[in-house]
Coordinates of C-alpha atoms and ligand atoms in Angstrom, one line a residue:
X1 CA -12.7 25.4 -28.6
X2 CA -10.7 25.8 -31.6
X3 CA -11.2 29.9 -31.6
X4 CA -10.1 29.9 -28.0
X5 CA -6.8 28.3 -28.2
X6 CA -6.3 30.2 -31.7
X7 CA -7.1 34.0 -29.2
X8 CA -4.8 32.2 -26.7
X9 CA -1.8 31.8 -28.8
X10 CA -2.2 35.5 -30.4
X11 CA -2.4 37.1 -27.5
X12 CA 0.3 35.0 -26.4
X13 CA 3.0 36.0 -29.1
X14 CA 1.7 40.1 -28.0
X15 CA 2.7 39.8 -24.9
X16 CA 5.9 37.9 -24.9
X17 CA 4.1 34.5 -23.4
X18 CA 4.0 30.7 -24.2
X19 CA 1.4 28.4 -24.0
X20 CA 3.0 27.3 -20.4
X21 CA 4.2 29.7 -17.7
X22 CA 4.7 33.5 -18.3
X23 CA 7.6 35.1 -17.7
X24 CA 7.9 38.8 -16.3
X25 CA 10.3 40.7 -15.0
X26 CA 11.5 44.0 -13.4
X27 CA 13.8 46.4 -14.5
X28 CA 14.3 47.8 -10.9
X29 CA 17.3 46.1 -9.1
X30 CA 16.6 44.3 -5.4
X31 CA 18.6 42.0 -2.9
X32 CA 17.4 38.4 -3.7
X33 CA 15.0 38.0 -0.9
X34 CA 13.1 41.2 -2.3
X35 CA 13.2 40.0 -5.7
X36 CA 11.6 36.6 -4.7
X37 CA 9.2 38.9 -2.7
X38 CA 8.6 41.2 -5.5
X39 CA 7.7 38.2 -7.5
X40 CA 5.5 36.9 -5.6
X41 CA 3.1 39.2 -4.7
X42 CA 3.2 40.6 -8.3
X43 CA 3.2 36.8 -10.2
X44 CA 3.4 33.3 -8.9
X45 CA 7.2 33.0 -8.1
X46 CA 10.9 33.5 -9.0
X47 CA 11.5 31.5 -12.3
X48 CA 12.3 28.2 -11.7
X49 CA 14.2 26.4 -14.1
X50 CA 14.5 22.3 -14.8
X51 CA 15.8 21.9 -18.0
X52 CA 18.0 22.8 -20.7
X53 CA 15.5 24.1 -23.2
X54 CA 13.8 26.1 -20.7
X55 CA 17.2 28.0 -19.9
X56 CA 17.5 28.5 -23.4
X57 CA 14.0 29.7 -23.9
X58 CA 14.2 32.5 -20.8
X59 CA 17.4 33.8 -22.3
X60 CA 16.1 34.3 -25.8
X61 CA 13.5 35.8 -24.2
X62 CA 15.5 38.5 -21.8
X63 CA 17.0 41.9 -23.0
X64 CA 20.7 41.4 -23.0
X65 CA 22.5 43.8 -20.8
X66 CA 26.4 44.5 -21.3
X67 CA 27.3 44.4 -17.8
X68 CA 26.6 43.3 -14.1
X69 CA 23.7 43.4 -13.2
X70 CA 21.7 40.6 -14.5
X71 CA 19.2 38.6 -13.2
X72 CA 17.8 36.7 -10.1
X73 CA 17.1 33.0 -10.4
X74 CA 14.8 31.2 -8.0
X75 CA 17.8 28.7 -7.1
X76 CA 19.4 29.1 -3.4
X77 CA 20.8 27.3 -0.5
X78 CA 21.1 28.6 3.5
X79 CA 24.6 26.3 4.3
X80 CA 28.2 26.0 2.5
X81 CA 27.6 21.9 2.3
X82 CA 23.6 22.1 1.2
X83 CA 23.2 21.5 -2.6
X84 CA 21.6 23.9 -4.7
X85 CA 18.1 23.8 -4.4
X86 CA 15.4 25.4 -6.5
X87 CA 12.6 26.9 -4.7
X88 CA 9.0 26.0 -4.8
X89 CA 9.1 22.1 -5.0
X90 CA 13.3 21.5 -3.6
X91 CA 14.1 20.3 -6.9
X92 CA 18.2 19.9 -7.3
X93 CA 18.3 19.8 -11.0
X94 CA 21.2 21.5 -12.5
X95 CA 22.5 20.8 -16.2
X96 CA 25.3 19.9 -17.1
X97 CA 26.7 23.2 -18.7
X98 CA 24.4 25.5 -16.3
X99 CA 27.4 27.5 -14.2
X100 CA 29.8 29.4 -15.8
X101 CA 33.5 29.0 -15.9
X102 CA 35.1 28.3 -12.9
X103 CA 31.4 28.7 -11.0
X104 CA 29.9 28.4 -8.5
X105 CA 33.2 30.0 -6.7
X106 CA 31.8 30.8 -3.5
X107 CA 33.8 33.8 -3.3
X108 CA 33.3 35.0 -0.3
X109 CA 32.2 31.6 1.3
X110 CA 28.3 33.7 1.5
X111 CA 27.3 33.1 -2.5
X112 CA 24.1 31.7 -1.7
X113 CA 21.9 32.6 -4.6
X114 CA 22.5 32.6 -7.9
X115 CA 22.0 34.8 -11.2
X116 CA 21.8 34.4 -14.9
X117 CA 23.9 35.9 -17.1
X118 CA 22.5 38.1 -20.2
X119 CA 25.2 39.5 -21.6
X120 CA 26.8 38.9 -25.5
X121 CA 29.8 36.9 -24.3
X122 CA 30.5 33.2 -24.0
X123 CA 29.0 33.2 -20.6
X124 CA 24.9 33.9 -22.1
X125 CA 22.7 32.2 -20.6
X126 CA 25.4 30.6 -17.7
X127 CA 24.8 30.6 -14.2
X128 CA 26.9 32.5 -11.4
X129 CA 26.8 32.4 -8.0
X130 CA 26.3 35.5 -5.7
X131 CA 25.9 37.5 -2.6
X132 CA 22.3 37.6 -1.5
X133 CA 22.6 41.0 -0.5
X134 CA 23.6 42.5 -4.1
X135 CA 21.2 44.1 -5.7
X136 CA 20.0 42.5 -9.3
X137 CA 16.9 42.5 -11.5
X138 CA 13.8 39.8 -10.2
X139 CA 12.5 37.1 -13.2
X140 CA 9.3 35.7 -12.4
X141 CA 7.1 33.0 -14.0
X142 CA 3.4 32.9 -13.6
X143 CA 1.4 29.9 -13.7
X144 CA -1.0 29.3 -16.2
X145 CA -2.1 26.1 -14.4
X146 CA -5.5 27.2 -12.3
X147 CA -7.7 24.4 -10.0
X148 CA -10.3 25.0 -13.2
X149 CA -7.9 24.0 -15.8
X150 CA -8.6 20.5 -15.5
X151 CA -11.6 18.8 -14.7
X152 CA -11.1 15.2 -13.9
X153 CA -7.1 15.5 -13.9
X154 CA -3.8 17.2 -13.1
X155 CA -2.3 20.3 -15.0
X156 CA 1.0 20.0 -16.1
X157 CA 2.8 22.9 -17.7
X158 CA 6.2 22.8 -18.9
X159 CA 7.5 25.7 -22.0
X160 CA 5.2 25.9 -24.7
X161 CA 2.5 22.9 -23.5
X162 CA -0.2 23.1 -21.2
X163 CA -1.5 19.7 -21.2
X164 CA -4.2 17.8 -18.5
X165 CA -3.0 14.7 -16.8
X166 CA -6.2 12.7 -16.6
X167 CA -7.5 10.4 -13.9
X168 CA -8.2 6.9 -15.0
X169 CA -11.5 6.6 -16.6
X170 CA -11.5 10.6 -18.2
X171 CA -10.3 12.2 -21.3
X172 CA -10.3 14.8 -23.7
X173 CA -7.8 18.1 -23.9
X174 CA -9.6 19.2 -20.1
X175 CA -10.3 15.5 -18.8
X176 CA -13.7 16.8 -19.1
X177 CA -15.2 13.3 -21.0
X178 CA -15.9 10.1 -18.7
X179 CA -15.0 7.1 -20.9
X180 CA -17.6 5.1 -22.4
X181 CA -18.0 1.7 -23.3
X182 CA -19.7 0.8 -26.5
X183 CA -23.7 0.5 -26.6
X184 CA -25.1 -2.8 -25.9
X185 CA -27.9 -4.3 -28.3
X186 CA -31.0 -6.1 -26.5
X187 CA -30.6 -9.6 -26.5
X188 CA -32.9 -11.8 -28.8
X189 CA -35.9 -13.1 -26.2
X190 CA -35.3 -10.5 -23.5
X191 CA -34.2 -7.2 -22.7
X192 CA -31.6 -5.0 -20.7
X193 CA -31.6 -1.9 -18.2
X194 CA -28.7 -0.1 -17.3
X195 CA -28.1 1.9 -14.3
X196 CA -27.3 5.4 -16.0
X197 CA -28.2 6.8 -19.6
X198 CA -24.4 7.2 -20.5
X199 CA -22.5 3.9 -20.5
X200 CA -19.9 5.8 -18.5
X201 CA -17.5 3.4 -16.4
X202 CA -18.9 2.1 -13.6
X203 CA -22.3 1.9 -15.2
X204 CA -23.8 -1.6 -14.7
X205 CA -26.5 -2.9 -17.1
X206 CA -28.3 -5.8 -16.0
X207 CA -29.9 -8.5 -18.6
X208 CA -33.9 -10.1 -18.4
X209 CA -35.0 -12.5 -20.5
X210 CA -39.1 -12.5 -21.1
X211 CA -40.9 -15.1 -20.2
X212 CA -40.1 -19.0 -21.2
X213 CA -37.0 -17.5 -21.2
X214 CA -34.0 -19.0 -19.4
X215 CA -30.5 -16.7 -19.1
X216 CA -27.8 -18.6 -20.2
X217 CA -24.7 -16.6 -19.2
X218 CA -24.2 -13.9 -16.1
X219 CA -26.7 -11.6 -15.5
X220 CA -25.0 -8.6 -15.0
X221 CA -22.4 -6.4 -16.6
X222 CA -19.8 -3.5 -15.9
X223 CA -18.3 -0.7 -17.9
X224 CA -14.7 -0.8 -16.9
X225 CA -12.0 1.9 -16.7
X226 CA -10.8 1.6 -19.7
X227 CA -14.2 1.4 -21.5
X228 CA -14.4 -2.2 -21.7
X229 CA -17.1 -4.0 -20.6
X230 CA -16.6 -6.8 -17.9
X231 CA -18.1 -10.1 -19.7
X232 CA -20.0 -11.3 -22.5
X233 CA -23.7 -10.1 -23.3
X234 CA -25.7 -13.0 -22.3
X235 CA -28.2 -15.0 -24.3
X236 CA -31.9 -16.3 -23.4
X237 CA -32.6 -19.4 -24.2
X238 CA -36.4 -20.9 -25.0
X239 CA -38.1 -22.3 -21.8
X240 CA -39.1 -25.3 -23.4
X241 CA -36.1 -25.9 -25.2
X242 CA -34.3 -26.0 -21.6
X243 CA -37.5 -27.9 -20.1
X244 CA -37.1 -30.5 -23.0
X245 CA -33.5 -31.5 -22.0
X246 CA -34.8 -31.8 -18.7
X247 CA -37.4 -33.2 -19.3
X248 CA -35.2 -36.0 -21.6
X249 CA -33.0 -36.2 -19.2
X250 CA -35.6 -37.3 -16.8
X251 CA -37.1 -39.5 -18.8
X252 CA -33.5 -41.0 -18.9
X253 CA -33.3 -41.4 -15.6
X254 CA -36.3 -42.7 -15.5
X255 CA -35.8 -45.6 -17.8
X256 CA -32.5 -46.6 -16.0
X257 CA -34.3 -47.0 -12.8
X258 CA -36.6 -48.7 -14.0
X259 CA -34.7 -50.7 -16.2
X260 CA -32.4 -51.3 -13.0
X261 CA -35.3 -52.1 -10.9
X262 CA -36.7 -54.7 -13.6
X263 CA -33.4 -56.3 -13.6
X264 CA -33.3 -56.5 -10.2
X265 CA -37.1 -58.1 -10.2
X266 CA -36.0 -60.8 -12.6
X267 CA -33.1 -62.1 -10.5
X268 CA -35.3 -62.3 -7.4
X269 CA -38.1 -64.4 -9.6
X270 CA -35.0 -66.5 -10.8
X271 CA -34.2 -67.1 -7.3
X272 CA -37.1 -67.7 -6.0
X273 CA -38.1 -70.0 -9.1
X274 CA -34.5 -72.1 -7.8
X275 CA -35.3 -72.4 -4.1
X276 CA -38.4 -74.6 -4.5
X277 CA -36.1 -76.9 -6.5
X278 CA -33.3 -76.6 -3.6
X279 CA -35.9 -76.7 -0.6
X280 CA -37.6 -80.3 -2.2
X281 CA -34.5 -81.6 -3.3
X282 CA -33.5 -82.8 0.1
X283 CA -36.7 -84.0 0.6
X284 CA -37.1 -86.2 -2.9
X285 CA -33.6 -87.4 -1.3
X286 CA -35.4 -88.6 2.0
X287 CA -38.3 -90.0 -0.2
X288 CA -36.0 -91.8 -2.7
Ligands
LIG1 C1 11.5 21.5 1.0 O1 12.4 21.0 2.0 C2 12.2 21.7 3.2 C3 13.4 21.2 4.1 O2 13.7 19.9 4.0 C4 10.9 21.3 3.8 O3 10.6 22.0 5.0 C5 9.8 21.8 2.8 O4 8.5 21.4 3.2 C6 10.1 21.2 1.4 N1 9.1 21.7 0.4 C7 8.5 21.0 -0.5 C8 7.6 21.7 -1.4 O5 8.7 19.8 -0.6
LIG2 C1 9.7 21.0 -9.8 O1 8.8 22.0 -10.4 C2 9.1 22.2 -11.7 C3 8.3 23.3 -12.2 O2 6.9 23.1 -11.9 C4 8.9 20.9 -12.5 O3 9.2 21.0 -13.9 C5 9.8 19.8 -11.9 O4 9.5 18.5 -12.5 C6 9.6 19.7 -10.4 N1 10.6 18.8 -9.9 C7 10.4 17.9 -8.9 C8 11.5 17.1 -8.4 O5 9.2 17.8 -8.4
LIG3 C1 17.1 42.7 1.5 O1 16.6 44.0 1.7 C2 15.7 44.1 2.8 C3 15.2 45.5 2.8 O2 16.1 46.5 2.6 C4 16.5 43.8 4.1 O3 15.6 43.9 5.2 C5 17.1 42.4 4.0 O4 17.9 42.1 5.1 C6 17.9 42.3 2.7 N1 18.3 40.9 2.6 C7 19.5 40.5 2.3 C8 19.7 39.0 2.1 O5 20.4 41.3 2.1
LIG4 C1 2.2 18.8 -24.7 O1 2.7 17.8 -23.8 C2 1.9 16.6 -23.9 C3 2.5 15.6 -22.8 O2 3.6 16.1 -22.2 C4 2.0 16.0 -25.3 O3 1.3 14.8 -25.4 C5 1.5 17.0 -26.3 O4 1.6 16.5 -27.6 C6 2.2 18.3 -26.1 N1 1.5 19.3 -27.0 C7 2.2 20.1 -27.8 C8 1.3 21.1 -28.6 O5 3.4 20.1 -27.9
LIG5 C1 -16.3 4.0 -9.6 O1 -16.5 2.9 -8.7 C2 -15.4 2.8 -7.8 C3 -15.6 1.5 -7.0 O2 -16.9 1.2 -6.7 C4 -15.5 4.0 -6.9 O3 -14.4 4.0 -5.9 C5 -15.3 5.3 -7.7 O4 -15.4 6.4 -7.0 C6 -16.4 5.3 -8.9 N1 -16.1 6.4 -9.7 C7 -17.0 7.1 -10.3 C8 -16.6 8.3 -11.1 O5 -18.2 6.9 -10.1

């Protein structure tokens, strides 16, 4: 891995590259519409540019010329009251110091696409803008993002950087690694079986304890995105441990019914004992 990117970045300083897009160019001059043509049946598209450093970077990295013409850039509009509008994804950026002096003029109320100026003056690396129709030297770019550059994510290049946007639950410099959560021990008295080999996310694993074993805790767990896993490892608790507690708590029950139920005998036997007494006191009343 290390060798590759080491080959990448040599033959990247041969050729004039970066890690991110390429730049190319032609030293043949075309209207605008040709140049964008020209660039992209030869590369990806006109250069497109969306920040400061990246104007910097393409003008350190074109020859300077000493006069008109200079170069195409991929950043156009069709109407006077459109704004400026790069091509490819309609971005609008434009800096803050991008146009030169007194630019865009619109001199002839038809400057619809604009150039860059290489030159040694005060105006390097300034914008102008221009007749579509004049004839000026094509700057491409060429991606270095291809549909294999990533695995599990999105390729983002910007100057200098390549870099792989991953989805949620992949990493690693391609997204090419599914996160994993940490290995899980056997519990004491029991034992566990998970659904893959690699505790990748979404792998479940799914606790038994061995017999005369009770499970104290849910049964079943889940590797989550972020390589967590979703609760606690359960325990197994002894059979008879649990069936003693039941079984005292039984007996418990057991003693309070039946301590209710002799209660409740003893007050009958009182009662009856009194209602001899009550049902011949009326009649030792008579008598006496
Ligand atoms: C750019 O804008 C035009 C006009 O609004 C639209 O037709 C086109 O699909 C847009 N392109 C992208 C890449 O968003
Ligand atoms: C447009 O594309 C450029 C180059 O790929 C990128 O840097 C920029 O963020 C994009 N802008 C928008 C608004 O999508
Ligand atoms: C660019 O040149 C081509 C070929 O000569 C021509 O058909 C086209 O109209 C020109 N476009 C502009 C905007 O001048
Ligand atoms: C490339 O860009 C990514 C994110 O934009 C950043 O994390 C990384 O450090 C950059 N790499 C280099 C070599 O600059
Ligand atoms: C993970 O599980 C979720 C929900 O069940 C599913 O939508 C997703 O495709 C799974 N991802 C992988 C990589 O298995």
């Amino acid at each position: 891995m290390k060798m590759k990117w080491m080959l990448i970045l040599l033959l990247g300083t041969l050729a004039e590259t970066t890690l991110g897009w390429k730049y190319h160019r032609s030293e043949i001059t075309m209207n605008w519409t040709q140049a964008r043509q020209w660039c992209q049946s030869n590369h990806t598209d006109m250069v497109v540019i969306q920040n400061q450093a990246e104007n910097d970077y393409l003008v350190s990295w074109l020859p300077t010329k000493k006069k008109s013409p200079y170069y195409w850039i991929g950043i156009t509009k069709n109407h006077m009251n459109e704004p400026w509008t790069w091509i490819g994804n309609n971005s609008t950026w434009i800096g803050e110091q991008s146009w030169a002096q007194n630019e865009p003029n619109n001199n002839h109320i038809t400057e619809f696409c604009v150039e860059i100026y290489v030159n040694n003056g005060i105006n390097r690396g300034k914008w102008n803008d221009e007749k579509c129709a004049t004839p000026k030297y094509p700057v491409c770019y060429e991606a270095q993002c291809k549909a294999t550059s990533c695995d599990r994510g999105r390729c983002q290049e910007i100057i200098d950087n390549i870099t792989c946007l991953c989805e949620p639950g992949f990493k690693g410099d391609r997204c090419q690694t599914a996160v994993e959560c940490p290995p899980l021990s056997q519990p004491d008295n029991g034992y566990l079986s998970c659904s893959r080999e690699k505790l990748t996310f979404n792998s479940t694993c799914r606790f038994k304890c061995y017999p005369g074993f009770l499970i104290k805790g849910s049964q079943d767990v889940t590797c989550g995105i972020t390589g967590v896993w979703s609760g606690p490892r359960p325990s197994c608790t002894s059979y008879k441990q649990a069936l003693l507690a039941v079984a005292g708590c039984a007996a418990f029950s057991a003693c309070c019914i039946c301590f209710c139920w002799m209660k409740r005998r003893k007050r009958k036997k009182l009662a009856q004992v009194r209602q001899p007494e009550e049902a011949t006191s009326p009649s030792t009343e008579a008598q006496g």
